[in-house]
């Protein structure tokens, strides 16, 4: 008997990444944050300041609305939502979301336009898989949200990155969009309000995006997971307001506005008042893709009508006031650190991007090293820009308690002073 060449005991052993379609393992925000968190010094008695990921739900000041909690309790206690849900989601929830999103639109969405997903992440997964076909490509922003790249790699859909322009308030580089696209480009993604830049696109800019997409014959995927989370001079306008120009797929969830990312309820909405998508086959593909992913918990779906209708205006305005103050503190404190430049003050979401000036630092080679040493020495976690496509920048989350934020930014300043180049 000829001995097998391989010494493998199990067939699943080996370098999975090397055997994947992508050349290198895809970068995820979580993966990089875990790596940085491994550098935290356990002997530091001070609290860890988490400015790396956008989940403020652990802070008491960001607790979700009482109405949302009651809605979930009521749904659960009714004992009517212990079954599997339909693939597309239960009708009352779809209807409620259609109504909620139609408030800001010049036309009404129908419940049939709404598909419920396991958070916005699952909505991203579904739309990417639905659009994937051999040779096709999709345009995504840089800096951006790396989950798009990860999902596209899984679905074998090519990703092309267009830049957001820091000198223009992080507007989309529309010339780059045109230059990057070809007859195989199926869609462009925008994230508004922006993660990681904290920018909010003006209606004038959204209109230009719609016109450009129409000219190129591509769909706009609008990631509006931070919808309504704005606190600057530009108000949120949904991309779907321009759906008469170009079909829009809106993605969202309750994770951010209600600060309940653990509830895992999101949506994918087809905004298609001219019926441009109707005969494209895309709607059928979306349903097919939903059939092979799992559904959000039925009782959370059932809570949606009450969450949307009964949450008081006060809850939203309180969160916005907290975030506005957070953004002010963050912007002001970062300005006091000479090796950091903020191109613009954040007007929405929970993040901002800042540039590192490494020439002013003695022993730090890049953004990754900056973040690792900062975690080690100051127990402050921030995300290196390389994780979102911009090397030697940093993404800072300001959605935390004010005193925690002051503390963390004070430590960042002390870190700079210790590592500043001596003249
Ligand atoms: C948080 C986030 C998501 C994912 O939202 P979930 O509802 O938690 O899955 C998607 N897109 C962006 C830009 C995000 O910041």
Tab-separated table of C-alpha atoms and ligand atoms in Angstrom:
chain	number	residue	atom	x	y	z
A	1	UNK	CA	0.000	0.000	0.000
A	2	UNK	CA	1.346	3.384	-0.924
A	3	UNK	CA	1.521	5.703	2.017
A	4	UNK	CA	-0.248	8.990	1.604
A	5	UNK	CA	2.163	11.840	1.196
A	6	UNK	CA	0.251	14.020	3.597
A	7	UNK	CA	0.865	13.500	7.309
A	8	UNK	CA	-2.421	15.131	8.115
A	9	UNK	CA	-4.575	13.336	10.623
A	10	UNK	CA	-7.667	15.352	9.817
A	11	UNK	CA	-8.834	16.723	6.532
A	12	UNK	CA	-9.670	20.050	8.108
A	13	UNK	CA	-6.099	20.709	9.240
A	14	UNK	CA	-3.980	23.267	7.467
A	15	UNK	CA	-3.657	26.846	6.503
A	16	UNK	CA	-7.195	27.831	5.687
A	17	UNK	CA	-6.293	31.389	4.862
A	18	UNK	CA	-3.761	30.231	2.288
A	19	UNK	CA	-6.431	28.161	0.596
A	20	UNK	CA	-8.977	30.951	0.426
A	21	UNK	CA	-9.798	32.909	-2.659
A	22	UNK	CA	-8.376	36.073	-1.146
A	23	UNK	CA	-4.622	36.496	-1.010
A	24	UNK	CA	-4.487	37.420	2.676
A	25	UNK	CA	-6.900	36.961	5.556
A	26	UNK	CA	-9.474	39.721	5.455
A	27	UNK	CA	-9.014	42.464	8.017
A	28	UNK	CA	-11.849	42.941	10.468
A	29	UNK	CA	-12.247	45.708	13.017
A	30	UNK	CA	-12.876	43.129	15.700
A	31	UNK	CA	-9.778	41.106	14.814
A	32	UNK	CA	-7.549	44.170	15.030
A	33	UNK	CA	-9.141	45.376	18.270
A	34	UNK	CA	-8.646	41.971	19.897
A	35	UNK	CA	-5.022	42.087	18.860
A	36	UNK	CA	-4.567	45.531	20.396
A	37	UNK	CA	-6.389	44.495	23.539
A	38	UNK	CA	-3.887	41.698	24.033
A	39	UNK	CA	-1.323	44.456	24.720
A	40	UNK	CA	-3.271	45.886	27.650
A	41	UNK	CA	-1.259	45.853	30.856
A	42	UNK	CA	-3.037	43.881	33.550
A	43	UNK	CA	-1.070	45.664	36.278
A	44	UNK	CA	-2.526	49.051	35.361
A	45	UNK	CA	-5.136	49.759	38.027
A	46	UNK	CA	-6.861	52.445	35.976
A	47	UNK	CA	-10.012	51.550	34.044
A	48	UNK	CA	-9.622	50.601	30.386
A	49	UNK	CA	-10.940	53.369	28.121
A	50	UNK	CA	-12.654	51.823	25.086
A	51	UNK	CA	-12.376	54.299	22.201
A	52	UNK	CA	-11.989	51.527	19.647
A	53	UNK	CA	-15.409	50.105	18.879
A	54	UNK	CA	-18.773	51.797	18.619
A	55	UNK	CA	-20.885	50.163	21.293
A	56	UNK	CA	-21.883	52.637	23.992
A	57	UNK	CA	-24.580	50.337	25.404
A	58	UNK	CA	-22.415	49.456	28.405
A	59	UNK	CA	-22.552	53.070	29.695
A	60	UNK	CA	-25.625	53.807	31.839
A	61	UNK	CA	-26.143	57.194	30.116
A	62	UNK	CA	-26.723	55.364	26.811
A	63	UNK	CA	-29.305	52.941	28.154
A	64	UNK	CA	-32.035	52.269	25.611
A	65	UNK	CA	-35.533	53.771	25.896
A	66	UNK	CA	-37.958	52.387	28.465
A	67	UNK	CA	-40.452	51.988	25.617
A	68	UNK	CA	-38.064	49.676	23.783
A	69	UNK	CA	-37.496	47.531	26.862
A	70	UNK	CA	-41.233	47.335	27.528
A	71	UNK	CA	-41.904	46.410	23.920
A	72	UNK	CA	-39.587	43.418	24.127
A	73	UNK	CA	-40.981	42.293	27.475
A	74	UNK	CA	-44.560	42.573	26.191
A	75	UNK	CA	-43.763	40.635	23.026
A	76	UNK	CA	-42.026	37.906	24.977
A	77	UNK	CA	-44.709	37.600	27.657
A	78	UNK	CA	-47.507	37.389	25.095
A	79	UNK	CA	-46.166	33.918	24.211
A	80	UNK	CA	-47.249	34.588	20.619
A	81	UNK	CA	-43.750	34.880	19.168
A	82	UNK	CA	-42.039	31.638	20.017
A	83	UNK	CA	-42.207	30.299	16.457
A	84	UNK	CA	-39.890	30.630	13.498
A	85	UNK	CA	-40.571	33.781	11.533
A	86	UNK	CA	-41.144	33.972	7.778
A	87	UNK	CA	-37.889	34.452	5.828
A	88	UNK	CA	-38.661	38.073	5.049
A	89	UNK	CA	-39.771	38.927	8.603
A	90	UNK	CA	-43.193	39.278	10.228
A	91	UNK	CA	-45.683	41.651	8.640
A	92	UNK	CA	-46.351	44.041	11.570
A	93	UNK	CA	-42.622	44.744	11.867
A	94	UNK	CA	-42.191	45.235	8.104
A	95	UNK	CA	-45.171	47.556	8.058
A	96	UNK	CA	-43.869	49.569	11.007
A	97	UNK	CA	-40.434	50.000	9.443
A	98	UNK	CA	-41.980	50.989	6.087
A	99	UNK	CA	-43.997	53.661	7.909
A	100	UNK	CA	-41.044	54.844	9.993
A	101	UNK	CA	-38.755	55.268	6.971
A	102	UNK	CA	-41.478	56.837	4.792
A	103	UNK	CA	-41.689	59.877	7.126
A	104	UNK	CA	-38.673	61.439	5.429
A	105	UNK	CA	-39.549	60.428	1.866
A	106	UNK	CA	-41.598	61.976	-0.923
A	107	UNK	CA	-43.370	58.615	-1.464
A	108	UNK	CA	-44.539	55.749	0.712
A	109	UNK	CA	-42.642	52.527	1.133
A	110	UNK	CA	-44.685	49.345	1.230
A	111	UNK	CA	-44.179	46.566	3.798
A	112	UNK	CA	-43.139	44.415	0.820
A	113	UNK	CA	-40.107	46.655	0.330
A	114	UNK	CA	-38.799	45.763	3.786
A	115	UNK	CA	-36.799	42.634	4.648
A	116	UNK	CA	-35.831	41.982	8.257
A	117	UNK	CA	-32.279	40.879	8.959
A	118	UNK	CA	-30.033	39.913	11.847
A	119	UNK	CA	-28.712	43.434	12.399
A	120	UNK	CA	-27.388	45.636	9.620
A	121	UNK	CA	-24.451	43.215	9.259
A	122	UNK	CA	-26.742	40.510	7.919
A	123	UNK	CA	-28.334	43.055	5.559
A	124	UNK	CA	-24.835	43.739	4.180
A	125	UNK	CA	-24.216	40.015	3.815
A	126	UNK	CA	-27.488	39.521	1.935
A	127	UNK	CA	-27.147	42.405	-0.511
A	128	UNK	CA	-23.521	41.518	-1.299
A	129	UNK	CA	-24.417	37.880	-1.936
A	130	UNK	CA	-27.446	38.920	-4.005
A	131	UNK	CA	-25.298	41.143	-6.238
A	132	UNK	CA	-22.390	38.741	-6.662
A	133	UNK	CA	-21.896	37.206	-10.087
A	134	UNK	CA	-18.777	36.274	-12.032
A	135	UNK	CA	-16.796	39.352	-13.042
A	136	UNK	CA	-18.971	41.840	-11.174
A	137	UNK	CA	-17.551	44.559	-8.937
A	138	UNK	CA	-18.817	46.969	-6.326
A	139	UNK	CA	-17.529	50.384	-5.191
A	140	UNK	CA	-17.043	51.019	-1.475
A	141	UNK	CA	-15.714	54.056	0.390
A	142	UNK	CA	-12.213	54.396	1.812
A	143	UNK	CA	-11.957	54.888	4.722
A	144	UNK	CA	-14.931	52.635	5.275
A	145	UNK	CA	-16.443	49.699	7.048
A	146	UNK	CA	-14.310	46.601	6.421
A	147	UNK	CA	-17.232	44.219	6.793
A	148	UNK	CA	-18.118	45.057	3.166
A	149	UNK	CA	-14.722	43.819	2.032
A	150	UNK	CA	-14.979	40.693	4.160
A	151	UNK	CA	-18.451	39.800	2.863
A	152	UNK	CA	-17.468	40.574	-0.718
A	153	UNK	CA	-14.468	38.245	-0.378
A	154	UNK	CA	-16.811	35.503	0.895
A	155	UNK	CA	-19.172	36.031	-2.042
A	156	UNK	CA	-16.365	36.380	-4.576
A	157	UNK	CA	-17.452	39.898	-5.527
A	158	UNK	CA	-14.646	42.276	-6.491
A	159	UNK	CA	-14.335	45.420	-4.358
A	160	UNK	CA	-12.995	48.724	-5.668
A	161	UNK	CA	-12.343	51.571	-3.245
A	162	UNK	CA	-13.204	55.182	-3.949
A	163	UNK	CA	-11.842	57.846	-1.614
A	164	UNK	CA	-13.685	60.093	0.767
A	165	UNK	CA	-12.067	63.528	0.680
A	166	UNK	CA	-10.861	64.834	4.066
A	167	UNK	CA	-10.415	68.376	2.715
A	168	UNK	CA	-14.025	68.461	1.531
A	169	UNK	CA	-15.681	67.276	4.724
A	170	UNK	CA	-15.259	63.638	3.643
A	171	UNK	CA	-17.425	63.974	0.544
A	172	UNK	CA	-17.412	61.165	-1.994
A	173	UNK	CA	-14.759	61.607	-4.684
A	174	UNK	CA	-17.234	61.388	-7.541
A	175	UNK	CA	-14.530	61.575	-10.191
A	176	UNK	CA	-12.925	58.506	-8.648
A	177	UNK	CA	-16.288	56.738	-8.659
A	178	UNK	CA	-16.571	57.327	-12.378
A	179	UNK	CA	-12.953	56.398	-13.075
A	180	UNK	CA	-13.229	53.131	-11.126
A	181	UNK	CA	-16.468	51.938	-12.613
A	182	UNK	CA	-16.967	49.898	-15.761
A	183	UNK	CA	-19.742	47.836	-17.333
A	184	UNK	CA	-19.314	45.191	-14.613
A	185	UNK	CA	-19.886	47.607	-11.741
A	186	UNK	CA	-23.196	46.780	-10.121
A	187	UNK	CA	-23.419	49.156	-7.166
A	188	UNK	CA	-21.768	51.773	-5.000
A	189	UNK	CA	-21.986	51.837	-1.214
A	190	UNK	CA	-22.319	55.020	0.802
A	191	UNK	CA	-22.326	55.154	4.606
A	192	UNK	CA	-24.245	58.170	5.855
A	193	UNK	CA	-23.895	59.453	8.587
A	194	UNK	CA	-20.352	58.235	8.187
A	195	UNK	CA	-18.430	55.562	9.960
A	196	UNK	CA	-15.482	56.112	10.392
A	197	UNK	CA	-15.409	59.840	9.546
A	198	UNK	CA	-18.382	61.254	11.478
A	199	UNK	CA	-19.443	63.226	8.390
A	200	UNK	CA	-22.998	63.827	7.194
A	201	UNK	CA	-23.631	64.195	3.458
A	202	UNK	CA	-25.665	67.250	2.450
A	203	UNK	CA	-28.775	66.766	0.292
A	204	UNK	CA	-26.958	68.548	-2.547
A	205	UNK	CA	-24.143	66.009	-2.370
A	206	UNK	CA	-26.578	63.075	-2.172
A	207	UNK	CA	-28.258	64.374	-5.298
A	208	UNK	CA	-24.911	64.445	-7.104
A	209	UNK	CA	-24.250	60.882	-5.972
A	210	UNK	CA	-27.661	59.840	-7.327
A	211	UNK	CA	-26.972	61.515	-10.671
A	212	UNK	CA	-23.544	59.941	-10.970
A	213	UNK	CA	-24.908	56.477	-10.145
A	214	UNK	CA	-27.680	56.930	-12.691
A	215	UNK	CA	-25.183	57.925	-15.343
A	216	UNK	CA	-23.089	54.833	-14.563
A	217	UNK	CA	-26.157	52.590	-14.432
A	218	UNK	CA	-25.429	51.381	-10.908
A	219	UNK	CA	-27.450	50.901	-7.758
A	220	UNK	CA	-26.808	52.887	-4.575
A	221	UNK	CA	-26.553	50.898	-1.352
A	222	UNK	CA	-27.100	53.355	1.478
A	223	UNK	CA	-25.830	52.132	4.832
A	224	UNK	CA	-27.878	54.339	7.147
A	225	UNK	CA	-27.292	52.455	10.355
A	226	UNK	CA	-26.605	55.875	11.989
A	227	UNK	CA	-29.757	57.475	10.529
A	228	UNK	CA	-30.861	60.501	12.590
A	229	UNK	CA	-27.673	60.440	14.680
A	230	UNK	CA	-26.550	63.957	13.755
A	231	UNK	CA	-25.566	66.864	15.959
A	232	UNK	CA	-23.892	69.401	13.668
A	233	UNK	CA	-25.120	71.807	11.011
A	234	UNK	CA	-26.144	69.150	8.460
A	235	UNK	CA	-29.326	67.201	9.081
A	236	UNK	CA	-29.748	63.612	7.994
A	237	UNK	CA	-31.483	63.130	4.648
A	238	UNK	CA	-32.042	59.535	3.492
A	239	UNK	CA	-30.531	58.520	0.169
A	240	UNK	CA	-33.938	57.089	-0.730
A	241	UNK	CA	-35.181	60.669	-1.120
A	242	UNK	CA	-33.362	60.491	-4.490
A	243	UNK	CA	-34.697	57.090	-5.478
A	244	UNK	CA	-36.645	58.611	-8.364
A	245	UNK	CA	-33.223	59.235	-9.937
A	246	UNK	CA	-31.555	55.938	-9.038
A	247	UNK	CA	-32.783	52.813	-7.240
A	248	UNK	CA	-31.593	52.701	-3.657
A	249	UNK	CA	-31.216	49.824	-1.233
A	250	UNK	CA	-31.295	51.190	2.303
A	251	UNK	CA	-29.676	49.225	5.113
A	252	UNK	CA	-30.311	49.941	8.776
A	253	UNK	CA	-30.906	48.556	12.227
A	254	UNK	CA	-31.979	49.411	15.745
A	255	UNK	CA	-28.408	48.793	16.969
A	256	UNK	CA	-27.186	52.386	16.950
A	257	UNK	CA	-30.136	54.745	17.366
A	258	UNK	CA	-31.571	52.658	20.213
A	259	UNK	CA	-28.110	51.521	21.447
A	260	UNK	CA	-29.068	47.840	21.479
A	261	UNK	CA	-26.571	46.180	19.127
A	262	UNK	CA	-27.045	42.897	20.979
A	263	UNK	CA	-30.694	42.683	19.952
A	264	UNK	CA	-29.649	41.910	16.372
A	265	UNK	CA	-32.505	43.430	14.416
A	266	UNK	CA	-31.873	45.175	11.131
A	267	UNK	CA	-33.406	45.750	7.733
A	268	UNK	CA	-32.806	45.849	4.018
A	269	UNK	CA	-35.251	48.101	2.162
A	270	UNK	CA	-35.713	48.378	-1.583
A	271	UNK	CA	-36.517	52.004	-2.452
A	272	UNK	CA	-37.667	51.800	-6.007
A	273	UNK	CA	-40.516	54.220	-6.793
A	274	UNK	CA	-39.868	53.976	-10.550
A	275	UNK	CA	-39.914	50.148	-10.470
A	276	UNK	CA	-36.445	50.026	-11.995
A	277	UNK	CA	-35.555	46.990	-9.892
A	278	UNK	CA	-38.762	45.185	-10.567
A	279	UNK	CA	-37.676	43.139	-13.557
A	280	UNK	CA	-33.994	43.017	-12.746
A	281	UNK	CA	-34.144	39.724	-10.843
A	282	UNK	CA	-32.526	41.376	-7.822
A	283	UNK	CA	-35.594	41.175	-5.603
A	284	UNK	CA	-35.817	37.412	-6.194
A	285	UNK	CA	-32.100	37.061	-5.446
A	286	UNK	CA	-32.522	38.947	-2.155
A	287	UNK	CA	-35.287	36.569	-1.067
A	288	UNK	CA	-33.207	33.550	-2.097
A	289	UNK	CA	-30.243	34.824	-0.108
A	290	UNK	CA	-32.447	35.447	2.924
A	291	UNK	CA	-33.581	31.854	2.725
A	292	UNK	CA	-30.063	30.605	3.346
A	293	UNK	CA	-29.291	32.902	6.276
A	294	UNK	CA	-30.913	32.821	9.672
A	295	UNK	CA	-33.712	35.178	10.839
A	296	UNK	CA	-33.767	37.715	13.651
A	297	UNK	CA	-35.445	36.490	16.862
A	298	UNK	CA	-39.216	36.554	16.348
A	299	UNK	CA	-40.031	38.320	19.629
A	300	UNK	CA	-37.595	41.135	18.809
A	301	UNK	CA	-39.315	41.498	15.429
A	302	UNK	CA	-42.639	41.595	17.236
A	303	UNK	CA	-41.388	44.413	19.474
A	304	UNK	CA	-40.529	46.651	16.512
A	305	UNK	CA	-43.898	48.431	16.060
A	306	UNK	CA	-43.910	49.525	19.708
A	307	UNK	CA	-40.201	50.413	19.726
A	308	UNK	CA	-40.708	52.729	16.751
A	309	UNK	CA	-44.021	54.226	17.850
A	310	UNK	CA	-43.580	54.562	21.571
A	311	UNK	CA	-39.989	55.697	22.034
A	312	UNK	CA	-40.277	59.275	23.269
A	313	UNK	CA	-38.709	62.201	21.436
A	314	UNK	CA	-36.923	62.938	24.699
A	315	UNK	CA	-34.924	59.709	24.479
A	316	UNK	CA	-33.585	60.597	21.040
A	317	UNK	CA	-32.819	64.202	21.908
A	318	UNK	CA	-31.050	63.182	25.088
A	319	UNK	CA	-28.759	60.760	23.229
A	320	UNK	CA	-28.053	63.430	20.623
A	321	UNK	CA	-27.193	65.965	23.330
A	322	UNK	CA	-24.804	63.503	24.976
A	323	UNK	CA	-23.147	62.685	21.643
A	324	UNK	CA	-22.842	66.367	20.693
A	325	UNK	CA	-20.995	67.072	23.927
A	326	UNK	CA	-18.861	63.928	23.376
A	327	UNK	CA	-17.933	65.110	19.883
A	328	UNK	CA	-17.006	68.554	21.271
A	329	UNK	CA	-14.834	67.080	24.019
A	330	UNK	CA	-13.162	64.699	21.620
A	331	UNK	CA	-12.459	67.323	18.968
A	332	UNK	CA	-11.170	69.884	21.474
A	333	UNK	CA	-8.966	67.484	23.425
A	334	UNK	CA	-7.470	65.939	20.308
A	335	UNK	CA	-6.479	69.419	19.082
A	336	UNK	CA	-4.267	69.705	22.166
A	337	UNK	CA	-2.181	66.748	20.994
A	338	UNK	CA	0.384	68.047	18.479
A	339	UNK	CA	0.945	64.742	16.631
A	340	UNK	CA	-2.767	64.538	15.779
A	341	UNK	CA	-4.671	66.515	13.131
A	342	UNK	CA	-8.477	66.511	12.842
A	343	UNK	CA	-9.582	67.544	9.351
A	344	UNK	CA	-13.113	68.295	10.504
A	345	UNK	CA	-15.384	68.181	13.481
A	346	UNK	CA	-17.736	65.194	13.460
A	347	UNK	CA	-21.394	65.999	12.746
A	348	UNK	CA	-22.868	62.528	13.091
A	349	UNK	CA	-22.371	58.836	13.959
A	350	UNK	CA	-20.002	58.009	16.827
A	351	UNK	CA	-16.562	58.282	15.240
A	352	UNK	CA	-13.965	60.562	13.809
A	353	UNK	CA	-10.814	60.051	11.772
A	354	UNK	CA	-7.616	61.849	12.713
A	355	UNK	CA	-4.228	61.928	11.055
A	356	UNK	CA	-1.065	60.935	12.910
A	357	UNK	CA	2.039	62.997	12.347
A	358	UNK	CA	4.705	60.388	13.023
A	359	UNK	CA	7.553	62.875	12.511
A	360	UNK	CA	6.747	64.367	15.879
A	361	UNK	CA	7.138	61.007	17.619
A	362	UNK	CA	10.358	59.380	18.637
A	363	UNK	CA	9.909	55.653	18.666
A	364	UNK	CA	6.662	54.938	16.865
A	365	UNK	CA	6.747	53.645	13.301
A	366	UNK	CA	3.097	53.531	12.332
A	367	UNK	CA	-0.537	53.692	13.460
A	368	UNK	CA	-0.545	50.062	14.587
A	369	UNK	CA	2.466	50.587	16.839
A	370	UNK	CA	0.886	53.771	18.191
A	371	UNK	CA	-2.263	51.878	19.182
A	372	UNK	CA	-0.399	48.905	20.654
A	373	UNK	CA	1.844	51.107	22.825
A	374	UNK	CA	-1.084	53.310	23.819
A	375	UNK	CA	-2.967	50.243	25.051
A	376	UNK	CA	0.115	48.928	26.830
A	377	UNK	CA	1.066	52.169	28.570
A	378	UNK	CA	-2.227	53.995	29.064
A	379	UNK	CA	-4.959	51.320	28.876
A	380	UNK	CA	-6.646	53.303	26.098
A	381	UNK	CA	-7.916	51.410	23.053
A	382	UNK	CA	-8.242	53.198	19.701
A	383	UNK	CA	-8.443	51.712	16.226
A	384	UNK	CA	-5.491	52.091	13.835
A	385	UNK	CA	-6.558	53.658	10.538
A	386	UNK	CA	-5.111	50.735	8.609
A	387	UNK	CA	-8.136	48.732	9.812
A	388	UNK	CA	-10.448	51.025	7.842
A	389	UNK	CA	-8.157	51.553	4.860
A	390	UNK	CA	-6.133	54.612	5.960
A	391	UNK	CA	-2.666	53.888	7.218
A	392	UNK	CA	-1.239	56.240	9.823
A	393	UNK	CA	-4.606	57.627	10.746
A	394	UNK	CA	-6.670	56.698	13.793
A	395	UNK	CA	-10.363	56.086	14.225
A	396	UNK	CA	-11.586	57.342	17.585
A	397	UNK	CA	-15.013	56.524	19.004
A	398	UNK	CA	-16.415	59.279	21.148
A	399	UNK	CA	-19.586	57.458	22.224
A	400	UNK	CA	-18.774	57.000	25.864
A	401	UNK	CA	-19.409	58.613	29.159
A	402	UNK	CA	-18.028	62.216	29.267
A	403	UNK	CA	-15.662	61.651	32.178
A	404	UNK	CA	-14.356	58.453	30.628
A	405	UNK	CA	-13.710	60.318	27.375
A	406	UNK	CA	-11.879	63.173	29.153
A	407	UNK	CA	-9.799	60.622	31.029
A	408	UNK	CA	-8.904	58.673	27.880
A	409	UNK	CA	-7.960	61.752	25.852
A	410	UNK	CA	-5.900	63.087	28.767
A	411	UNK	CA	-3.987	59.812	28.775
A	412	UNK	CA	-3.444	60.090	25.026
A	413	UNK	CA	-1.907	63.515	25.565
A	414	UNK	CA	0.397	62.170	28.307
A	415	UNK	CA	1.361	59.370	25.916
A	416	UNK	CA	2.270	61.907	23.248
A	417	UNK	CA	4.355	63.944	25.685
A	418	UNK	CA	6.317	60.877	26.709
A	419	UNK	CA	6.996	59.870	23.108
A	420	UNK	CA	7.461	63.330	21.582
A	421	UNK	CA	10.664	63.866	19.646
A	422	UNK	CA	13.133	65.956	21.678
A	423	UNK	CA	14.574	68.864	19.706
B	1	LIG	C1	-22.418	49.045	13.325
B	1	LIG	C2	-22.447	49.109	11.847
B	1	LIG	C3	-23.080	48.114	11.094
B	1	LIG	C4	-23.615	46.850	11.710
B	1	LIG	O1	-24.750	47.072	12.424
B	1	LIG	P1	-25.438	45.890	13.276
B	1	LIG	O2	-26.847	46.260	13.325
B	1	LIG	O3	-24.764	45.912	14.621
B	1	LIG	O4	-25.180	44.601	12.585
B	1	LIG	C5	-23.144	48.269	9.714
B	1	LIG	N1	-22.616	49.345	9.104
B	1	LIG	C6	-21.951	50.295	9.792
B	1	LIG	C7	-21.366	51.454	9.058
B	1	LIG	C8	-21.836	50.209	11.185
B	1	LIG	O5	-21.156	51.139	11.859
